[in-house]
Amino acid sequence: MDLEFNKNEDSFKQYCYQLATKLKKVHLGGGEKKIAKQHDKGKLTARERVAYLIDENSDFLEIGAFAGEGMYTEYGGCPSGGVVTGLGHVQGRQCVIVANDATVKAGAWFPITAKKNLRAQEVAMENRLPIIYLVDSAGVFLPLQNEIFPDKEHFGRQFRNNAKMSSMGIVQIAAIMGSCVAGGAYLPIMSDEAMIVDKTGSIFLAGPYLVRAAIGEQVDAETLGGAETHCEISGVTDNKFDSDESCLDYIKSLFDKIGASEKAGFNRAEPHPPQKNENEIYGLFPTDRVKPYDMLEIISRLVDDSRFEQYKEGYGQSLLCGTARIDGWAVGIVANQRIMVKSKKGEMRMGGVIYSDSADKAARFIMNCNQRKIPLLFLHDVSGFMVGSKAEHGGIIKDGAKMVNAMANSTVPKFTIILGNSYGAGNYAMCGKAYDPRLIYAWPTAQMAVMSGKAAANTLLQIKVASLKGQGKEISKEEEAALLRKITDKYNEELSPYYAAARLWVDGIIDPLESRKVISLGIEAANHAPIEKFNVGILQT
């Protein structure tokens, strides 16, 4: 046991070291030379602006740090999607912050930038949180304009969201701290208050070159759309400031005077750390994805006082359901159990698989949490639903539908952390991204796909070989083995949590020891938005 624990611990800490190394690189944005150029202009970088703005010694929960990872390589990449987004506290008030990173292609919008901005606005809208835009962007990245301009989830959707948030009474504050061009000019001006930094901030629908090409007028950027123009002539912006810092100080003064919001009323008691050592998660969680482990041991290192009160403990044991507290907040937990268990009928149940009784139990538990206004936390390590004639005859589809329906219709906020596997319909039932978790994060050991890499690779190989034979081509054992390696490598790359995080299928990748903080900050955010009455829809009890 000690040897196995030590092997797990060493392996998991390697994963966490890789995570920290990747984050350090991502935080440099466009690189040290580009950062130096920002400083030479008297400007702070996006991350420096965020750090200056948020309360001292407070946490900033970044959303989408790995957005764009490994993408757009033909254009030099797009670290963090060219924008920094997340949850922070300003003058004690929790809010969403969006800061364009001008060190990445002058803050230009790639397709993933639009997706990330819309995700930040979604977080603000779902949780009724104020949002701050720190604008410094050259506008749409023209080589990819066809992937960002006209569709529903493209660039223009953010302005629609501006209008919707205004109607919802969500405070929006914008600071123009660099370029703000073309359609992007609408974002700050559709906010409640817009300020601009003198000499470095500018805002116009068309820059000097386009104005000259379009109407023949020769005009410099300051005259066209600088701070003096828009604060003293057009009235487009409300106030001008002589530095990034003074502009950010003004935002702090605004937040110091915002009134209190209506609360959802989630229960919170005095926080307590887990009684069991959180660091032991590294040794208890196997990085070999086929090895069993007891999820109860993981939960006991995530919850306050290591106290977890189970619901229907002896029934549907492949899913653990129960209530606990995390940083004082009451939560209902639905987690995949990874050990083999024996049912009362004497059947051995595989760990990580959802059976009919487990799905039925989870559906009822989710209903109870909605009745009692308890936020839900889903902990993924799921291979999928049970298959085979016995499962089908037992109504696995019907019971799985019950669980999905209850989860989808849940009105209390849902949070998801993917620890290990998240395969197939199991991802859906356990509140994957498609089911609107308020936040969804992954451990560095997470894997997301329709099925495991080995199963998928063998399936894809059979299809490929059959296709070749259908064309009258024979394939040798050596060629078949080489083809399997190629398919396996590609599929394993797509299983990676970094692949998922790059595409914003998850909000980020975290060290397990950050899990409590993520959940606590998420519930704090959700507590700003009153919830609707739960309606079970077609769920049959």
XYZ file of C-alpha atoms in Angstrom:
541
model
C 0.000 0.000 0.000
C 2.803 2.425 0.937
C 4.668 1.617 -2.272
C 1.516 2.177 -4.357
C 0.793 5.423 -2.478
C 4.321 6.704 -3.123
C 4.138 5.819 -6.832
C 0.827 7.648 -7.166
C 2.164 10.639 -5.252
C 5.306 10.935 -7.391
C 3.326 10.600 -10.601
C 0.630 13.097 -9.589
C 3.171 15.669 -8.452
C 4.812 15.398 -11.878
C 1.438 16.253 -13.412
C 1.150 19.257 -11.100
C 4.692 20.383 -11.911
C 3.852 20.268 -15.623
C 0.714 22.278 -14.906
C 2.651 24.958 -13.005
C 5.259 25.141 -15.793
C 2.620 25.531 -18.488
C 0.808 28.216 -16.481
C 4.024 30.160 -15.978
C 4.562 30.222 -19.748
C 0.942 31.171 -20.460
C 1.135 34.070 -17.988
C 3.881 35.653 -20.118
C 1.318 36.205 -22.873
C 3.158 37.333 -26.010
C 6.526 37.087 -24.261
C 8.934 39.230 -22.287
C 9.832 41.509 -25.230
C 6.188 42.389 -25.812
C 5.729 42.992 -22.081
C 8.719 45.388 -22.124
C 7.138 47.290 -25.050
C 3.937 47.720 -23.017
C 5.946 49.130 -20.142
C 7.848 51.462 -22.478
C 4.517 52.986 -23.495
C 3.686 53.589 -19.830
C 1.113 50.815 -19.856
C 0.570 47.912 -17.490
C 0.042 44.451 -18.945
C -3.374 42.797 -18.708
C -2.321 40.646 -15.746
C -0.711 43.616 -13.988
C -3.936 45.587 -14.413
C -5.959 42.760 -12.889
C -3.498 42.399 -9.998
C -3.645 46.158 -9.312
C -7.445 46.236 -9.478
C -8.381 43.355 -7.174
C -8.273 43.586 -3.398
C -4.921 42.957 -1.740
C -4.378 39.334 -0.643
C -7.576 38.236 -2.399
C -7.875 35.346 -4.849
C -8.359 35.764 -8.585
C -10.020 32.679 -10.056
C -8.899 32.634 -13.658
C -11.296 31.280 -16.279
C -9.792 30.000 -19.509
C -6.073 30.332 -18.766
C -5.305 27.643 -21.355
C -7.727 28.910 -24.007
C -6.057 28.644 -27.405
C -3.288 26.323 -26.123
C -1.648 24.660 -29.127
C -4.032 26.401 -31.550
C -3.346 28.943 -34.334
C 0.295 27.866 -34.551
C 0.477 29.063 -38.154
C -0.113 32.604 -36.826
C 2.307 32.318 -33.912
C -0.250 31.077 -31.379
C -2.703 32.858 -29.117
C -1.775 32.345 -25.425
C -4.821 32.492 -23.143
C -6.875 33.500 -26.169
C -5.324 36.974 -25.960
C -7.520 37.947 -23.007
C -7.453 37.433 -19.234
C -10.796 36.631 -17.595
C -11.907 35.506 -14.163
C -13.567 36.142 -10.830
C -12.077 38.655 -8.407
C -13.000 40.990 -5.561
C -12.858 44.769 -5.962
C -13.524 46.754 -2.785
C -14.968 43.588 -1.262
C -17.430 43.126 -4.137
C -17.111 39.953 -6.227
C -17.108 40.607 -9.974
C -16.058 39.284 -13.362
C -12.984 40.905 -14.950
C -12.125 40.854 -18.671
C -8.725 42.297 -19.681
C -7.431 42.253 -23.269
C -3.789 41.199 -23.506
C -2.124 43.596 -25.956
C 1.096 41.527 -25.878
C -0.732 38.881 -27.953
C -1.232 40.169 -31.522
C -2.045 43.660 -30.116
C -5.030 42.152 -28.303
C -6.682 41.088 -31.584
C -9.722 38.818 -31.422
C -9.239 35.236 -32.577
C -12.246 32.867 -32.663
C -11.253 31.483 -29.247
C -11.050 35.078 -27.911
C -14.696 35.601 -28.769
C -15.662 32.300 -27.150
C -13.741 33.205 -24.000
C -15.263 36.698 -23.770
C -18.727 35.230 -24.163
C -17.973 32.693 -21.421
C -16.980 35.546 -19.081
C -20.221 37.383 -19.879
C -22.147 34.149 -19.312
C -20.621 33.824 -15.831
C -21.633 37.430 -15.058
C -25.189 36.890 -16.331
C -25.774 33.543 -14.598
C -24.510 34.864 -11.275
C -25.736 38.476 -11.646
C -22.217 39.759 -10.999
C -20.832 43.181 -11.993
C -18.377 42.980 -14.891
C -15.318 45.125 -15.612
C -13.838 45.384 -19.116
C -10.229 46.563 -19.419
C -10.093 47.228 -23.154
C -6.860 47.145 -25.163
C -7.515 45.474 -28.496
C -6.794 45.948 -32.186
C -10.132 44.347 -33.070
C -10.905 41.245 -35.135
C -7.915 39.193 -36.356
C -8.627 39.668 -40.065
C -7.094 36.434 -41.443
C -9.764 34.534 -39.447
C -12.625 37.022 -39.802
C -14.909 34.382 -41.365
C -14.685 32.357 -38.132
C -15.461 35.237 -35.790
C -17.767 37.754 -37.446
C -21.341 36.781 -38.362
C -22.552 33.752 -36.385
C -24.539 33.522 -33.152
C -21.556 32.700 -30.951
C -19.195 35.118 -32.716
C -17.918 38.648 -32.032
C -21.273 40.460 -32.255
C -22.864 38.338 -29.534
C -20.948 40.264 -26.866
C -22.794 43.486 -27.734
C -26.126 41.661 -27.536
C -24.991 40.490 -24.085
C -24.089 44.084 -23.154
C -27.686 45.072 -23.836
C -29.154 42.037 -22.066
C -27.028 42.610 -18.954
C -28.097 46.233 -18.863
C -31.740 45.166 -18.877
C -30.977 42.663 -16.085
C -29.519 45.419 -13.903
C -25.983 43.994 -14.032
C -23.349 46.708 -13.533
C -20.886 47.034 -16.430
C -17.823 49.274 -16.158
C -15.312 49.739 -18.991
C -11.867 51.309 -19.191
C -10.298 52.068 -22.581
C -6.605 51.512 -21.861
C -5.318 51.076 -25.404
C -6.817 50.538 -28.843
C -10.560 50.098 -29.178
C -11.433 49.761 -32.845
C -14.413 49.216 -35.165
C -17.196 46.995 -33.792
C -15.211 46.569 -30.573
C -15.885 50.237 -29.806
C -19.466 49.355 -28.903
C -18.509 47.156 -25.938
C -17.269 49.925 -23.615
C -19.871 52.436 -24.773
C -22.705 49.969 -24.178
C -21.448 49.676 -20.599
C -22.834 51.843 -17.782
C -19.712 53.953 -17.505
C -16.682 54.241 -19.780
C -13.378 55.887 -18.967
C -10.246 56.369 -21.068
C -6.525 56.702 -20.398
C -5.068 59.836 -21.990
C -2.491 59.406 -24.782
C -2.626 55.586 -24.731
C -6.369 54.950 -25.044
C -8.246 55.527 -28.302
C -11.664 54.577 -29.608
C -13.125 54.906 -33.090
C -15.209 52.977 -35.604
C -12.458 53.377 -38.223
C -8.791 54.202 -37.659
C -6.824 56.879 -39.498
C -5.779 54.604 -42.392
C -9.303 53.380 -43.046
C -10.722 56.911 -42.781
C -8.219 58.083 -45.380
C -9.060 55.156 -47.681
C -12.799 55.539 -47.243
C -13.350 59.316 -47.387
C -9.949 60.837 -48.112
C -9.647 62.604 -44.743
C -6.205 62.781 -43.160
C -6.413 62.724 -39.363
C -4.220 61.417 -36.553
C -5.428 58.868 -33.966
C -5.569 61.352 -31.065
C -7.694 63.857 -32.950
C -9.891 61.108 -34.333
C -10.559 59.198 -31.121
C -8.270 60.120 -28.239
C -9.199 60.942 -24.643
C -9.557 64.691 -25.219
C -11.813 64.166 -28.243
C -14.188 61.788 -26.500
C -14.267 63.407 -23.067
C -14.508 67.045 -24.200
C -15.986 67.061 -27.720
C -18.047 63.935 -28.476
C -18.999 62.991 -24.920
C -18.554 59.310 -25.842
C -16.444 58.593 -22.743
C -17.161 59.831 -19.224
C -13.755 60.582 -17.700
C -10.108 60.601 -18.726
C -7.079 59.656 -16.631
C -3.368 60.191 -17.027
C -2.273 56.632 -16.200
C -3.489 53.047 -15.976
C -3.208 53.200 -12.212
C -5.361 56.321 -11.774
C -7.984 54.841 -14.083
C -8.069 51.604 -12.081
C -8.249 53.610 -8.832
C -11.385 55.286 -10.167
C -12.965 51.887 -10.880
C -12.226 50.939 -7.279
C -14.004 54.090 -6.088
C -17.060 53.167 -8.167
C -17.191 49.678 -6.679
C -16.843 51.107 -3.203
C -20.311 52.651 -3.615
C -22.316 49.873 -5.321
C -25.336 48.775 -3.290
C -25.923 45.249 -2.065
C -27.569 42.716 -4.371
C -30.380 40.296 -3.642
C -29.027 36.923 -2.490
C -29.997 33.349 -3.304
C -29.646 32.470 0.379
C -27.377 29.416 0.249
C -26.426 28.131 3.666
C -22.958 28.881 4.981
C -21.498 28.018 8.363
C -18.073 28.742 9.823
C -15.490 27.170 7.475
C -13.284 24.331 8.695
C -10.438 22.534 6.910
C -10.729 18.782 6.288
C -9.618 16.691 9.264
C -7.805 14.330 6.925
C -4.650 15.595 5.207
C -5.519 17.149 1.810
C -2.019 16.432 0.488
C -2.747 12.713 0.703
C -4.964 13.071 -2.389
C -1.762 12.858 -4.475
C -1.047 9.356 -3.171
C -4.616 8.070 -2.963
C -5.591 8.982 -6.530
C -4.032 6.591 -9.080
C -2.741 8.177 -12.277
C -3.166 4.757 -13.906
C -6.755 5.236 -15.026
C -7.791 1.553 -14.747
C -6.836 1.105 -11.094
C -9.623 1.270 -8.483
C -9.669 3.610 -5.502
C -12.217 4.682 -2.899
C -13.812 8.023 -3.852
C -14.914 8.425 -0.234
C -11.252 8.892 0.690
C -10.953 11.714 -1.843
C -14.189 13.391 -0.703
C -13.076 13.249 2.935
C -10.043 15.354 1.959
C -12.132 17.966 0.131
C -14.950 18.660 2.613
C -15.016 20.542 5.913
C -14.135 18.386 8.938
C -13.932 15.436 6.488
C -17.636 14.961 7.169
C -19.802 13.542 4.364
C -23.374 12.436 5.101
C -24.405 9.853 2.532
C -27.833 9.492 0.935
C -29.033 5.893 0.322
C -25.597 4.597 1.313
C -26.368 0.927 0.650
C -28.230 1.446 -2.637
C -26.869 2.262 -6.097
C -23.332 2.185 -4.756
C -21.544 3.046 -8.008
C -22.633 6.645 -7.376
C -21.969 8.384 -4.069
C -24.568 10.982 -3.118
C -24.585 13.042 0.036
C -24.272 16.423 1.699
C -21.252 18.166 3.160
C -19.718 21.613 3.568
C -16.876 23.133 1.569
C -15.348 26.275 3.077
C -18.542 26.539 5.112
C -20.938 26.338 2.135
C -23.512 23.542 2.154
C -23.154 21.321 -0.936
C -24.768 18.220 -2.346
C -22.163 15.909 -3.862
C -22.676 13.387 -6.671
C -19.488 11.389 -7.264
C -18.496 8.251 -9.152
C -17.311 5.447 -6.881
C -14.286 3.679 -8.350
C -14.063 0.536 -6.214
C -15.741 -2.727 -7.147
C -18.856 -3.234 -5.028
C -21.170 -6.207 -4.512
C -24.906 -5.548 -4.762
C -27.433 -7.101 -2.379
C -28.192 -9.566 -5.182
C -24.583 -10.733 -5.076
C -23.548 -9.065 -8.349
C -20.123 -7.481 -8.636
C -20.413 -3.902 -9.895
C -17.587 -2.242 -11.849
C -16.256 1.019 -10.457
C -16.881 4.195 -12.427
C -19.917 2.774 -14.244
C -23.426 4.150 -13.709
C -26.047 1.428 -13.148
C -29.849 1.774 -13.160
C -30.195 1.935 -9.380
C -27.357 4.492 -9.159
C -29.011 6.736 -11.749
C -32.358 6.497 -9.959
C -30.725 7.371 -6.643
C -28.900 10.365 -8.130
C -32.091 11.712 -9.726
C -33.891 11.636 -6.374
C -30.938 13.199 -4.567
C -30.742 16.040 -7.113
C -34.456 16.706 -6.568
C -33.904 16.860 -2.806
C -31.059 19.374 -3.163
C -33.287 21.584 -5.316
C -36.054 21.424 -2.728
C -33.609 22.467 -0.009
C -31.644 25.110 -1.985
C -28.341 23.231 -1.763
C -25.818 23.781 -4.609
C -24.637 20.627 -6.384
C -21.080 19.426 -6.946
C -20.345 16.680 -9.482
C -17.036 14.796 -9.179
C -16.291 12.912 -12.412
C -14.443 9.663 -12.825
C -16.943 7.914 -15.039
C -16.622 5.340 -17.797
C -20.268 5.653 -18.822
C -23.545 3.825 -18.241
C -23.701 0.037 -17.920
C -24.308 -1.786 -21.212
C -25.414 -5.277 -22.208
C -28.697 -7.203 -22.361
C -29.143 -7.355 -18.585
C -28.757 -3.583 -18.250
C -31.064 -2.923 -21.206
C -33.724 -5.270 -19.861
C -33.453 -3.510 -16.511
C -34.283 -0.137 -18.103
C -30.873 1.571 -17.986
C -31.958 4.083 -20.662
C -35.079 5.035 -18.685
C -33.202 5.435 -15.404
C -30.349 7.282 -17.081
C -32.895 9.645 -18.630
C -34.319 10.330 -15.156
C -30.910 11.378 -13.900
C -30.137 13.538 -16.932
C -33.564 15.175 -16.706
C -33.243 15.995 -13.014
C -29.730 17.341 -13.509
C -30.646 19.385 -16.604
C -33.700 20.937 -14.930
C -31.885 21.659 -11.675
C -32.174 25.329 -10.729
C -29.668 25.330 -7.887
C -26.183 26.111 -9.222
C -24.126 23.146 -10.403
C -20.347 22.839 -10.246
C -18.232 20.183 -11.903
C -14.722 18.915 -11.306
C -13.317 16.207 -13.579
C -10.827 14.136 -11.611
C -10.193 11.265 -14.018
C -12.290 9.726 -16.790
C -15.290 11.517 -18.256
C -16.511 9.311 -21.065
C -19.599 9.181 -23.252
C -23.024 9.709 -21.752
C -21.403 9.603 -18.310
C -20.029 13.081 -19.041
C -23.569 14.279 -19.748
C -25.219 12.692 -16.711
C -22.503 14.079 -14.416
C -23.096 17.657 -15.631
C -20.561 18.121 -18.387
C -20.163 21.458 -20.140
C -23.335 20.944 -22.210
C -25.441 21.129 -19.029
C -24.450 24.594 -17.854
C -22.343 24.074 -14.744
C -21.625 27.488 -13.241
C -17.951 26.477 -13.231
C -16.245 23.367 -14.619
C -12.594 22.598 -13.835
C -10.361 19.576 -14.357
C -7.487 18.012 -12.488
C -4.368 17.387 -14.633
C -5.310 13.668 -14.609
C -8.636 14.265 -16.388
C -9.610 12.687 -19.699
C -12.673 13.581 -21.797
C -13.909 11.677 -24.843
C -16.660 9.433 -26.181
C -14.712 6.406 -24.894
C -11.280 5.458 -23.557
C -8.252 5.793 -25.797
C -7.644 2.044 -26.117
C -11.258 1.225 -26.963
C -11.551 4.092 -29.437
C -8.248 3.330 -31.155
C -9.166 -0.321 -31.695
C -12.592 0.671 -33.020
C -11.139 3.254 -35.390
C -8.507 0.737 -36.539
C -11.166 -1.845 -37.406
C -13.081 0.767 -39.428
C -9.914 1.854 -41.277
C -8.806 -1.730 -42.053
C -12.294 -2.645 -43.281
C -12.292 0.449 -45.503
C -8.925 -0.481 -47.026
C -10.037 -4.053 -47.645
C -13.185 -2.695 -49.276
C -10.897 -0.873 -51.704
C -9.127 -4.146 -52.461
C -6.027 -3.257 -50.438
C -4.311 -5.712 -48.126
C -2.586 -4.501 -44.943
C 0.258 -6.355 -43.228
C 0.483 -6.916 -39.456
C 3.341 -4.400 -39.296
C 1.339 -1.774 -41.198
C -1.661 -2.468 -38.979
C 0.456 -1.980 -35.836
C 1.901 1.290 -37.186
C -1.590 2.505 -38.052
C -2.804 1.628 -34.545
C 0.055 3.638 -33.000
C -0.786 6.643 -35.173
C -4.486 6.475 -34.313
C -3.738 5.942 -30.602
C -1.342 8.915 -30.421
C -3.872 11.234 -32.065
C -6.729 10.073 -29.845
C -4.634 10.325 -26.668
C -3.731 13.923 -27.558
C -7.444 14.706 -27.802
C -8.085 13.019 -24.420
C -5.754 15.488 -22.677
C -7.283 18.042 -20.288
C -5.147 20.695 -22.023
C -6.869 19.893 -25.323
C -10.207 20.400 -23.565
C -9.083 23.572 -21.775
C -7.736 25.056 -25.032
C -11.245 24.812 -26.484
C -12.979 25.965 -23.274
C -14.701 22.617 -22.720
C -13.504 23.229 -19.166
C -12.832 26.570 -17.467
C -9.366 25.527 -16.382
C -7.010 22.892 -15.003
C -6.222 22.977 -11.306
C -4.059 21.305 -8.709
C -6.378 19.162 -6.500
C -5.506 21.393 -3.552
C -7.230 24.312 -5.328
C -10.544 22.444 -5.551
C -12.001 23.815 -2.316
C -11.162 27.400 -3.312
C -12.736 27.011 -6.760
C -15.969 25.600 -5.331
C -16.176 28.193 -2.563
C -15.644 31.135 -4.925
C -18.146 29.611 -7.323
C -20.877 29.276 -4.707
C -20.144 32.793 -3.451
C -20.693 34.040 -7.011
C -23.868 31.981 -7.442
C -25.266 33.352 -4.195
C -25.703 36.727 -5.956
C -28.432 35.312 -8.236
C -31.804 34.288 -6.765
C -32.896 30.893 -8.095
C -36.134 29.842 -9.752
C -38.486 27.136 -8.542
C -37.377 23.629 -9.528
C -39.570 21.919 -12.121
C -38.949 18.209 -12.669
C -40.239 18.320 -16.256
C -40.838 14.801 -17.534
C -39.049 13.136 -14.628
C -41.064 10.195 -13.335
C -40.524 9.396 -9.707
